[in-house]
Coordinates of C-alpha atoms (C1' of nucleotides) in Angstrom, one line a residue:
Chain A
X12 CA 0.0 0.0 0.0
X13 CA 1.1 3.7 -0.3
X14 CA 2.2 6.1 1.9
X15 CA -1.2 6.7 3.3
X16 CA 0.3 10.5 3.3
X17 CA 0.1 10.7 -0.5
X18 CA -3.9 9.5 -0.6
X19 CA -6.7 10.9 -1.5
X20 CA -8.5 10.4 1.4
X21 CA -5.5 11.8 3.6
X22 CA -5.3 14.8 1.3
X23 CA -9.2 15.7 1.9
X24 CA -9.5 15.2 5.8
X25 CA -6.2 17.0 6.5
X26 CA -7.9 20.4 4.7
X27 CA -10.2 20.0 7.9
X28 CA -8.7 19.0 10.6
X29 CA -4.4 18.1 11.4
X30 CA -3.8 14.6 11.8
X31 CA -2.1 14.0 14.5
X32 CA 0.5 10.4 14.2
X33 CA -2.1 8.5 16.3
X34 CA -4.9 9.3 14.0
X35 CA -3.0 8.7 10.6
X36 CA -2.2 5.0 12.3
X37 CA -5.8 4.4 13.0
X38 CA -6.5 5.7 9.4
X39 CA -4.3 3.6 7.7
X40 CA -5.3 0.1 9.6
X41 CA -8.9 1.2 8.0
X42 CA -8.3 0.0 5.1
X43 CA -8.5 -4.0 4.7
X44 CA -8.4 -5.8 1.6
X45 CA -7.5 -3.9 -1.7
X46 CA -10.3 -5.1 -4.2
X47 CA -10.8 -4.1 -8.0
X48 CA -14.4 -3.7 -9.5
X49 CA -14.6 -3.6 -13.4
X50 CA -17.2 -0.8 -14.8
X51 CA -20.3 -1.0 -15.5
X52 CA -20.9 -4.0 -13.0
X53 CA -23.0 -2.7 -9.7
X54 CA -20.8 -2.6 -6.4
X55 CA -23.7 -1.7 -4.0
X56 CA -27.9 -2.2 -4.9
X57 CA -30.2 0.0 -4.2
X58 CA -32.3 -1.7 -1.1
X59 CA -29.6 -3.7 0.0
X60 CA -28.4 -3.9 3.9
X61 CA -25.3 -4.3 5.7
X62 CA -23.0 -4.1 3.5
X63 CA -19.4 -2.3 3.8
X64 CA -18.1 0.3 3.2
X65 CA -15.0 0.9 0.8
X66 CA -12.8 3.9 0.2
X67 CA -12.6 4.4 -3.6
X68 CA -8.5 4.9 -4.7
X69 CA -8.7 5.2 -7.9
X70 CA -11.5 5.4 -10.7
X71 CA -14.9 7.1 -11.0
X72 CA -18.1 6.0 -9.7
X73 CA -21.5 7.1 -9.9
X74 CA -24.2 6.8 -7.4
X75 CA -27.7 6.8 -8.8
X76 CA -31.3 6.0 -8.3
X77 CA -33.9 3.8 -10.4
X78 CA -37.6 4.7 -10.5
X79 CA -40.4 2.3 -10.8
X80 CA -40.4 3.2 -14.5
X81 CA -37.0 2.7 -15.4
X82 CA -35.6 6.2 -14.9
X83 CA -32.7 7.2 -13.7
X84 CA -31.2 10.1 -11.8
X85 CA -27.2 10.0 -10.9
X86 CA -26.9 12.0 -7.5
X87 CA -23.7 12.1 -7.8
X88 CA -20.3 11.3 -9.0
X89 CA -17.4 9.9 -6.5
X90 CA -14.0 10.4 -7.2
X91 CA -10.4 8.9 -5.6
X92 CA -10.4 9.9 -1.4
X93 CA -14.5 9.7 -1.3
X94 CA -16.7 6.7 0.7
X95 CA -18.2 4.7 -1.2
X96 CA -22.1 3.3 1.1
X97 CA -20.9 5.8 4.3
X98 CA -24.3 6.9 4.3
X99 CA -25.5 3.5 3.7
X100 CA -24.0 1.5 6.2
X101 CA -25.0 4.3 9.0
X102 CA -28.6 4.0 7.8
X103 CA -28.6 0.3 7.8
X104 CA -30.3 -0.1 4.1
X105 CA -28.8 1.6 1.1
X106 CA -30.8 4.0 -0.3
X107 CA -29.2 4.2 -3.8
X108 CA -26.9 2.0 -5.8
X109 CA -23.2 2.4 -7.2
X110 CA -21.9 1.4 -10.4
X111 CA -18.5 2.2 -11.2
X112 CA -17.7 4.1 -14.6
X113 CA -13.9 3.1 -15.5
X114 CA -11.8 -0.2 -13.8
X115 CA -12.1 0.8 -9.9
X116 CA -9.8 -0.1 -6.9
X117 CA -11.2 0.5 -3.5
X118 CA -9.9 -0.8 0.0
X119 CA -12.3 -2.6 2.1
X120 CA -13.6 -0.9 4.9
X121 CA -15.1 -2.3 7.8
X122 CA -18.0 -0.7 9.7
X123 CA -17.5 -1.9 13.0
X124 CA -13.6 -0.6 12.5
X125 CA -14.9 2.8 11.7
X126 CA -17.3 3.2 14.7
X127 CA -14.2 1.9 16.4
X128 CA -12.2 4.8 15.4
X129 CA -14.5 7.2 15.8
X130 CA -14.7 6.1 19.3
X131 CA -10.9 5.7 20.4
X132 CA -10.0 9.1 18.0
X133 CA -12.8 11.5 18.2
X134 CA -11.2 13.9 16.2
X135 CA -11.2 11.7 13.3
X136 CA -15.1 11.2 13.3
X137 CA -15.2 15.2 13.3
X138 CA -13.3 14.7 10.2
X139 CA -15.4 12.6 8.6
X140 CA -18.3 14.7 9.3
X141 CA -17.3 17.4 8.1
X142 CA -16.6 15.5 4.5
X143 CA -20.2 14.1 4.7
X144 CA -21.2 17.9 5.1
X145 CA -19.1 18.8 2.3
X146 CA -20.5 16.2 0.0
X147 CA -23.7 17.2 1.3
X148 CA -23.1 20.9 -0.1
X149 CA -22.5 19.2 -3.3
X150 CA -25.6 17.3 -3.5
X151 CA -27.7 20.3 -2.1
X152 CA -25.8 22.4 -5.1
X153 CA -26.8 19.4 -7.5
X154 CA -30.6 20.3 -6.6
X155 CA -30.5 23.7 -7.0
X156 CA -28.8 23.5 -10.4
X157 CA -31.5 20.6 -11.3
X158 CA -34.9 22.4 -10.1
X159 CA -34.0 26.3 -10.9
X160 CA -31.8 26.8 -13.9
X161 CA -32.2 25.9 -17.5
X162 CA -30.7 23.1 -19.6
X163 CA -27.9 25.2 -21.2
X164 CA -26.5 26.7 -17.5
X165 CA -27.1 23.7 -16.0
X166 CA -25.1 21.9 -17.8
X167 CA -22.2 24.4 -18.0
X168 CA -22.3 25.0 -14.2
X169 CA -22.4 20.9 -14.1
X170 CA -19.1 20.8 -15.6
X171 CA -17.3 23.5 -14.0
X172 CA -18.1 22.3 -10.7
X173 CA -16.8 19.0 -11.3
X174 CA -13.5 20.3 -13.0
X175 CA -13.2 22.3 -9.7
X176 CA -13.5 18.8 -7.7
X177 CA -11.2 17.5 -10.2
X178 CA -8.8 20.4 -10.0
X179 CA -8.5 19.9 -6.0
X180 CA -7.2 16.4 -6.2
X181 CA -5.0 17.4 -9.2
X182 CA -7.1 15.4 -12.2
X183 CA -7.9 19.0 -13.9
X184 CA -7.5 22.6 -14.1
X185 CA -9.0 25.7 -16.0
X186 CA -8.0 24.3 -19.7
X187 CA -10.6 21.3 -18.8
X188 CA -10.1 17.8 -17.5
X189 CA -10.5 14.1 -18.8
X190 CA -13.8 12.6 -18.4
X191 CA -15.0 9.1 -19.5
X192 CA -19.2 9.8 -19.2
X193 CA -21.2 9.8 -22.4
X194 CA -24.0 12.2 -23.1
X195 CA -26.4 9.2 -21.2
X196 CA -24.1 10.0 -18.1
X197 CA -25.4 13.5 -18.3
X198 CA -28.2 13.3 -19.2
X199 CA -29.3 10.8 -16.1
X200 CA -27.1 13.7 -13.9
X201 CA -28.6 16.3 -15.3
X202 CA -32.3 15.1 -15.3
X203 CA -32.2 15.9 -19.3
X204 CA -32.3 13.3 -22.3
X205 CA -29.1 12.3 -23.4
X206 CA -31.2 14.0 -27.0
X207 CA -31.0 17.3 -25.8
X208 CA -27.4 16.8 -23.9
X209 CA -26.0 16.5 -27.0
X210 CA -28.0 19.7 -28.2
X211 CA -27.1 21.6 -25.4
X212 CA -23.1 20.3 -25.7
X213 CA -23.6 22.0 -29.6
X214 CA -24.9 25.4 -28.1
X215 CA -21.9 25.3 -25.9
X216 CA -19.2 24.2 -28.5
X217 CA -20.6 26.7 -31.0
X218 CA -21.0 29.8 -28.4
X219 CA -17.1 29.4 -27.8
X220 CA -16.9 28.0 -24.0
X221 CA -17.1 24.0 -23.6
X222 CA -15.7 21.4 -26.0
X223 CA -16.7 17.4 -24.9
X224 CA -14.7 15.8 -27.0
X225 CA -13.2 12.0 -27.1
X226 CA -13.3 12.1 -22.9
X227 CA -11.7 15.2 -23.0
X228 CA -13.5 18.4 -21.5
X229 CA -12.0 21.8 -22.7
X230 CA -13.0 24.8 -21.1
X231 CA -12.3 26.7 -24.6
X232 CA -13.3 30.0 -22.4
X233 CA -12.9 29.9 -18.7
X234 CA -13.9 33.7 -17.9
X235 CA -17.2 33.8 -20.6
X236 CA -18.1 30.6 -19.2
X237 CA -18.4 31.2 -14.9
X238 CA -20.6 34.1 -16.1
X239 CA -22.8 31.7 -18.3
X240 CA -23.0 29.6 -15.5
X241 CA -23.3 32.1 -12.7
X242 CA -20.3 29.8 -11.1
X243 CA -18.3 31.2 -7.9
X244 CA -15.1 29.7 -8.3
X245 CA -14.3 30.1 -4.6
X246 CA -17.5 27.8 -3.9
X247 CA -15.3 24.0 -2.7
X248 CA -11.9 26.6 -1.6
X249 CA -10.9 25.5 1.7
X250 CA -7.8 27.8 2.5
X251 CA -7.3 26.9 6.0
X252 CA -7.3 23.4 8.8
X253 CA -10.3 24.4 10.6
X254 CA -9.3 22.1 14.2
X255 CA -6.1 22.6 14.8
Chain B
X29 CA -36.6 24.0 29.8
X30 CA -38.7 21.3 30.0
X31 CA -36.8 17.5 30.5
X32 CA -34.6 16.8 27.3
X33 CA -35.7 12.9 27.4
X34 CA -39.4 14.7 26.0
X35 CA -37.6 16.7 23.0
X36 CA -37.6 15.8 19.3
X37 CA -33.5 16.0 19.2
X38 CA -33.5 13.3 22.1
X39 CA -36.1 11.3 20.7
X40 CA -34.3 11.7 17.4
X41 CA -31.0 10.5 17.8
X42 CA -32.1 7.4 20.3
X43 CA -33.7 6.1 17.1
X44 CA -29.8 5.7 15.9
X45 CA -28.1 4.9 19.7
X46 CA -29.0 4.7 22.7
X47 CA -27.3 7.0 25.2
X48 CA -26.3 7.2 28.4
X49 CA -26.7 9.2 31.3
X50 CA -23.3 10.8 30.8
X51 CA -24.4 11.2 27.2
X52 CA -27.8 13.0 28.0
X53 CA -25.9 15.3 30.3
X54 CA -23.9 16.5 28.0
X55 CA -26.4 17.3 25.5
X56 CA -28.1 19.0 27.7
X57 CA -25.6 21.3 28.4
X58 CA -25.3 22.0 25.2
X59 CA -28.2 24.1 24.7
X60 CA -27.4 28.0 25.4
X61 CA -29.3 31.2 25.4
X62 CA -33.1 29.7 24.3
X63 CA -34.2 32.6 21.3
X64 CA -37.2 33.1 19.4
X65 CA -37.2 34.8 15.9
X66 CA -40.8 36.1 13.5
X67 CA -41.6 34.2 10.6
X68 CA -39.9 35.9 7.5
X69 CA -37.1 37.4 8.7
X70 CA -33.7 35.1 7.3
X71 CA -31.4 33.4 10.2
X72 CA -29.0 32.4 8.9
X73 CA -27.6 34.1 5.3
X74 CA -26.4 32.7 1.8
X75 CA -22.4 33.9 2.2
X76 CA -22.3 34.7 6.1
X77 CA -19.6 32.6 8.1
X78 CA -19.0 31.9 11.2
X79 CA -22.3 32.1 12.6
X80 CA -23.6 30.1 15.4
X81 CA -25.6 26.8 15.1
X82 CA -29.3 26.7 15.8
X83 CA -31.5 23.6 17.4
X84 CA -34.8 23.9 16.4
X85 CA -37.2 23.6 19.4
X86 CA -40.5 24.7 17.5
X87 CA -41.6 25.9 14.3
X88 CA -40.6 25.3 10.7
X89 CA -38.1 26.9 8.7
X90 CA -36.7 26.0 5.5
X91 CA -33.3 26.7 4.0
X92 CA -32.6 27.8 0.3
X93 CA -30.5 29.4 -2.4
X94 CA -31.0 32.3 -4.0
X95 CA -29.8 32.6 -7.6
X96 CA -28.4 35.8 -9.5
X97 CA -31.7 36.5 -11.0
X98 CA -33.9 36.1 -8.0
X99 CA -35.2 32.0 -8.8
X100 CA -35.5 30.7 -5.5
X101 CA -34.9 26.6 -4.8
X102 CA -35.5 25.5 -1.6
X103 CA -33.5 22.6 -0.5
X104 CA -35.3 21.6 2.9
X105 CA -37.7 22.0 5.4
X106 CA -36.6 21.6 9.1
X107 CA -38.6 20.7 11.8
X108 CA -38.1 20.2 15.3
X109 CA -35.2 18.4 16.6
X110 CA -33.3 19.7 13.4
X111 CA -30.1 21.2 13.7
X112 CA -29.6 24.8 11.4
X113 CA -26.5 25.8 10.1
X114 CA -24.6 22.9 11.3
X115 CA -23.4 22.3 7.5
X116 CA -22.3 25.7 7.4
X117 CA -20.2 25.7 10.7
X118 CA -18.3 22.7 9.4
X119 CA -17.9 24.4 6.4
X120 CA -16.8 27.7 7.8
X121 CA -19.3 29.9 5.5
X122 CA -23.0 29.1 4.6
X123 CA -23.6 28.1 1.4
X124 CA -27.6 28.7 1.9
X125 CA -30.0 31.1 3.6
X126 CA -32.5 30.3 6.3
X127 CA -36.1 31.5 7.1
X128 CA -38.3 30.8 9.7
X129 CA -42.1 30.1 7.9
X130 CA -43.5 30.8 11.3
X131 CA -42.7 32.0 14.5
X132 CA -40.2 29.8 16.0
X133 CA -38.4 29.0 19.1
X134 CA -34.7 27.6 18.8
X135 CA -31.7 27.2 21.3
X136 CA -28.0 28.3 20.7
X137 CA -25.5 26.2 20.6
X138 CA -21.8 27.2 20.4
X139 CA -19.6 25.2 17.5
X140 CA -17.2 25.4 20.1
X141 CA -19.0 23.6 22.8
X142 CA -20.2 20.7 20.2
X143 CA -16.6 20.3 18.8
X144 CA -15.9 19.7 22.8
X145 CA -19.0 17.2 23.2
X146 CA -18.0 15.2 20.3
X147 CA -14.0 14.7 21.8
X148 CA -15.4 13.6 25.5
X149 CA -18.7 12.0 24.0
X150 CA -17.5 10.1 20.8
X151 CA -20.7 8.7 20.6
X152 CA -22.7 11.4 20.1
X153 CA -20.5 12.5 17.1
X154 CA -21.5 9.2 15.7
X155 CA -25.2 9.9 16.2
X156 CA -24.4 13.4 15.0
X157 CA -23.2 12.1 11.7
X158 CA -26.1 9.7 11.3
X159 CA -28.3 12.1 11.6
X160 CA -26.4 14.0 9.0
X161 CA -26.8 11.4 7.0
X162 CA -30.3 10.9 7.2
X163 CA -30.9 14.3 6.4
X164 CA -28.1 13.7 3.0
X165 CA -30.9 11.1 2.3
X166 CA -33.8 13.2 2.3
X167 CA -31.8 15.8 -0.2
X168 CA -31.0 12.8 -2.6
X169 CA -34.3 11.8 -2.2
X170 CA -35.9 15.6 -3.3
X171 CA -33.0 15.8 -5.7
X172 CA -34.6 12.3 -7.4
X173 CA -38.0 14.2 -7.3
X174 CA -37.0 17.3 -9.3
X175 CA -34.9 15.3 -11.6
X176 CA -37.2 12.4 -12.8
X177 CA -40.6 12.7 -11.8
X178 CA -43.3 14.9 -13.2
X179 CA -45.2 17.5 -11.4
X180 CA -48.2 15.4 -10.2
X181 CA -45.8 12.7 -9.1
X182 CA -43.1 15.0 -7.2
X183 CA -45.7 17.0 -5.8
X184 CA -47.8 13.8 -4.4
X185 CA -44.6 12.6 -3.7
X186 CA -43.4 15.3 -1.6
X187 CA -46.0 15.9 1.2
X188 CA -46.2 12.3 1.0
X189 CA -42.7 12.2 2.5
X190 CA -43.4 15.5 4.4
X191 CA -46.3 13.7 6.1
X192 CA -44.1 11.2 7.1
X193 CA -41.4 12.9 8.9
X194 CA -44.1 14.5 10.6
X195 CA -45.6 11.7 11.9
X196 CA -42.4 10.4 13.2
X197 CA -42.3 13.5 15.9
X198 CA -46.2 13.1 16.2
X199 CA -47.2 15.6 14.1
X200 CA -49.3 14.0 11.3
X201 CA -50.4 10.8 10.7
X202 CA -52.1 8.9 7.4
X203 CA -55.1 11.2 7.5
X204 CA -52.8 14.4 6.7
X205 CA -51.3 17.0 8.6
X206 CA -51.5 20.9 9.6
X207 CA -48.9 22.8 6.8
X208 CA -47.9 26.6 6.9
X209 CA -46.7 26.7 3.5
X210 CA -47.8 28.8 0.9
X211 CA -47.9 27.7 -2.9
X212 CA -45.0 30.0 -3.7
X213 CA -43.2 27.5 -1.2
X214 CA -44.3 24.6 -2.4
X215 CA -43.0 26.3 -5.9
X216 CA -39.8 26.6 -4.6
X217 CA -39.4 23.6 -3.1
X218 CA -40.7 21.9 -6.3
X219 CA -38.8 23.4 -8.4
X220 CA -42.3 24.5 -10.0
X221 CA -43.8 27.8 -10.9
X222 CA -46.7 28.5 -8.5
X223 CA -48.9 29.1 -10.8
X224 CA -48.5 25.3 -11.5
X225 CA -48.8 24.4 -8.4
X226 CA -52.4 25.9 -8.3
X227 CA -53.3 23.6 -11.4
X228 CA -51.3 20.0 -9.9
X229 CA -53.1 20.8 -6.8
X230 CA -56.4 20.9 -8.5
X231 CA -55.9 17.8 -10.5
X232 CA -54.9 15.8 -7.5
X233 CA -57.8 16.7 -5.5
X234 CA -60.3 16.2 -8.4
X235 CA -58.5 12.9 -8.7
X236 CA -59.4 12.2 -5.4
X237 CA -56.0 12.0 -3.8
X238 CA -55.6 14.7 -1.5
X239 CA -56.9 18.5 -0.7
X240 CA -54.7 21.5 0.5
X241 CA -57.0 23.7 2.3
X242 CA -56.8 26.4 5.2
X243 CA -53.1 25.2 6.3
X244 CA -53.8 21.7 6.1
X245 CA -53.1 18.7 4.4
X246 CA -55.7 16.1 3.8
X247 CA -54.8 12.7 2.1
X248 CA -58.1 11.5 0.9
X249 CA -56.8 8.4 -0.4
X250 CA -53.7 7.2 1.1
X251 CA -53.2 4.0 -0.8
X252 CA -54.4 5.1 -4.4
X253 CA -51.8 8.1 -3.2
X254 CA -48.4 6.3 -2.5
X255 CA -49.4 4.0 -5.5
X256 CA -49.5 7.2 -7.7
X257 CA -46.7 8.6 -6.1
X258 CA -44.6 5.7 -6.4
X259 CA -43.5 6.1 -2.5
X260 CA -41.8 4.1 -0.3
X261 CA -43.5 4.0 3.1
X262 CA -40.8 2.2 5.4
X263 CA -38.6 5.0 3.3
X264 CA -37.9 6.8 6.7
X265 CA -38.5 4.0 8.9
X266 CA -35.7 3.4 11.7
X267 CA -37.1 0.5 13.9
X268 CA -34.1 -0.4 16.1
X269 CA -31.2 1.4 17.5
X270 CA -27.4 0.4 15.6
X271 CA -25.2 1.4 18.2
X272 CA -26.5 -0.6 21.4
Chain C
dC25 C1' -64.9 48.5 4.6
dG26 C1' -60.4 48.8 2.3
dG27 C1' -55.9 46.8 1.4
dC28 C1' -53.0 43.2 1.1
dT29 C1' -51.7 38.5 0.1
dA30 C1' -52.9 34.0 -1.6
dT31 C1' -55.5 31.4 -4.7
dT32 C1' -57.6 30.4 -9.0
dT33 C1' -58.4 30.4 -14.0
dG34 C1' -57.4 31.5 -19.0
dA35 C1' -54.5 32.0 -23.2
dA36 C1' -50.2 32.0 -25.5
dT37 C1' -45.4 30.7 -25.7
dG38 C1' -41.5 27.8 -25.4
dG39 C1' -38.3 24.4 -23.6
dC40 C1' -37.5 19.8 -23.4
dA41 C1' -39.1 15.0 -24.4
dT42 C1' -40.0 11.5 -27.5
dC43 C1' -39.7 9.0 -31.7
dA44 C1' -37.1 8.0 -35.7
dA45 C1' -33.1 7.5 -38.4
dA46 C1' -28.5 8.6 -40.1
dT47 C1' -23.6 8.9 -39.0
dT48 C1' -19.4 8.4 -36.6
dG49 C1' -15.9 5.9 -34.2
dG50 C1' -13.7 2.3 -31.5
dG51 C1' -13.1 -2.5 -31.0
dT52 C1' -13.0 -7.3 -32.6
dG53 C1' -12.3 -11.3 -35.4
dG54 C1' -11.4 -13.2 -39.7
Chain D
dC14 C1' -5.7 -4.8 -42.8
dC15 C1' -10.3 -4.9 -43.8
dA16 C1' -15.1 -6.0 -42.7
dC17 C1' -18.2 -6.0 -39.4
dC18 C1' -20.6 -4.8 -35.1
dC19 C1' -22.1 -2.2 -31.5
dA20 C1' -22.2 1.8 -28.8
dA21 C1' -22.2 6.7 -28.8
dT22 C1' -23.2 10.8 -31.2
dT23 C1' -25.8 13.8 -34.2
dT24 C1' -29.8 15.8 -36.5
dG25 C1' -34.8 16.4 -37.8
dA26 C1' -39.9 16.4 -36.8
dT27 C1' -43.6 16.5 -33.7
dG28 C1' -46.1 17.1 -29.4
dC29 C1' -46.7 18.0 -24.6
dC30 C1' -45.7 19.7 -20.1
dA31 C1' -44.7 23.7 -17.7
dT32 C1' -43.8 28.7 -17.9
dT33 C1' -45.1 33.4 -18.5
dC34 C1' -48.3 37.1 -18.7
dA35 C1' -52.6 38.7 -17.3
dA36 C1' -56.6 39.2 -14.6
dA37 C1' -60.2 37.9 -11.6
dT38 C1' -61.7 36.0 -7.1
dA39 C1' -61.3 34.7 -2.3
dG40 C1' -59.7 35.2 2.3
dC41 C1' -57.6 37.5 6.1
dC42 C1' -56.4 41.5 9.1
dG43 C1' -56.6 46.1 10.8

DNA sequence: CGGCTATTTGAATGGCATCAAATTGGGTGG
DNA sequence: CCACCCAATTTGATGCCATTCAAATAGCCG
């Protein structure tokens, strides 16, 4: 295994809270066995209990929802350092499923291990509240961006949020970022067809600001495009530790 | 105040663990300066930081965004027994606005002072963050709504689930329950013009599913209603506590 | 009773979905 | 290396759901 120092997940808590030696021990015996998942092929079911949890290290993931009638709606995307079925495990029953988009590795976690942390390294817990709060400000984002704007700044603010995520763990920047979802991908995030994704991606492309191209995202004009999307760029900016 | 074993934050977070006397004591002395604030005027601003957190002892309040050209989404209703602006504490700077819809009664409490309570109660962070995380699940849930679902079916849908966190701190049952909200909130929340709303409204109750009238919800039908609303009744259900 | 807010209804517009079909491109096996 | 296949992308035509604008009615409070 890596130097837990150089992970993901190591990398995210530590913008909260300072880690003391103790707690980056307890953090690293976390993580039990190293497992690969291949995409498309469903790592947690909607209405499924008691399962684990893992800790995604590398790959995309998307967690999603099926109606009755077939729909779907992604709720989100996970990247390397995130939890994969946190939410689930605390809640007993999942509540959504997870299907990975590219090759995945993710370590093993074990519940009872993590209540077990929180309890001996309180600190840590903290942590990991405050991450669930922080993707929790992404979801609540998500909403607004799905009930109140239109297709064409939705899906412009969509992609500049999700560069910024990128761009924090060091997978993009303002010239764009590499992305392996098809225009059914955003459309199911998006609550659009994957029809008029591809209309909206030709709008975009021809007004001089986004280019989705061959799983490459170019940002072909990063200034014209935050006032398109009405996008604060400071929005997922967390400057300092806040527990010292 | 009256005995903290009678209120909904107590009654909440034993559905998740059961605590101890130690526990109790400690959340009861969390709860500062009790306040009370008018219905319409914002507690907590989109942008402020560092702002205090809020229980909510009575009355409802919902949070929402504001975007640059007015549109309003709101994201949640909160109820008593809900924390407000806990998210934006962790987070250092609120990413949302706040406004009591009537008259309500909250208590204080310091970040400082939970921060404390969660490193001599670790426990109690863990309920903390399972209540988080029931709350994530209500957002993804909403999100779902707005994304996928028409405007019959999200709005049946919605005080559908309304009803039922209502009826899990006595406040409403399968027959309906009393609602301050105005169609401009339900709108909002809907992600729905209320002018809409009006028109849903009137097709549900000619279909015989449910009347909004006077502040008050009536389900007319409650099984032809979660059949058309394609809702999960155990949805919210929490039978046992997970940390003995 | 007057004034305000919330609700209700109508008419016209438009954004997005749906259905259908053509085209592109990457991957695979012969 | 080419032929083929399948998935993803692209474009057109049509219809509907929800918005917007407008105005009337109902209900509540001082």
């Amino acid at each position: 295994m890596t130097d837990i120092e150089t992970t993901p997940l190591f990398r995210k808590l530590s913008a909260f809270v300072s880690l003391s030696e103790a707690e980056v021990t307890v953090l690293k015996e976390l993580r039990q066995r190293r497992r690969t998942f291949t995409a498309g092929r469903d790592l947690i079911h909607q209405g499924q209990s008691d399962q684990d949890i893992y800790l995604l290290d590398s790959g995309w993931v998307c967690s999603y929802k099926i109606l009755p009638d077939g729909l779907r709606q992604i709720v989100d995307f996970q990247i390397p350092g995130d939890f994969l079925g946190l939410r689930s495990a605390l809640l007993q029953t999942s509540d959504h499923s997870v299907e990975p988009i590219t090759d995945i590795e993710v370590s093993e976690v074990f519940v009872a291990d993590l209540l077990g942390a929180f309890a001996r390294t309180p600190r840590l817990a903290t942590a990991v509240l405050w991450a669930a709060s922080r993707d929790e400000a992404m979801v609540v984002e998500h909403l607004v961006n799905i009930g109140r704007r239109d297709a064409d700044v939705r899906t412009a603010h969509f992609l500049l949020e999700l560069g910024a995520r990128l761009a924090l763990v060091g997978l993009g920047s303002k010239e764009g970022f590499a992305c392996p979802l098809t225009q059914y991908h955003l459309g199911d995030v998006l609550g659009l067809s994957a029809v008029h994704v591809n209309r909206v991606l030709r709008r975009l492309r021809e007004g001089g600001m986004l280019t989705v191209h061959k799983g490459q995202v170019t940002f072909d004009n990063y200034d014209r495009l935050i006032a398109f999307a009405e996008f604060d760029p400071t929005y997922l900016d967390q400057e300092r530790p806040f527990l010292k």
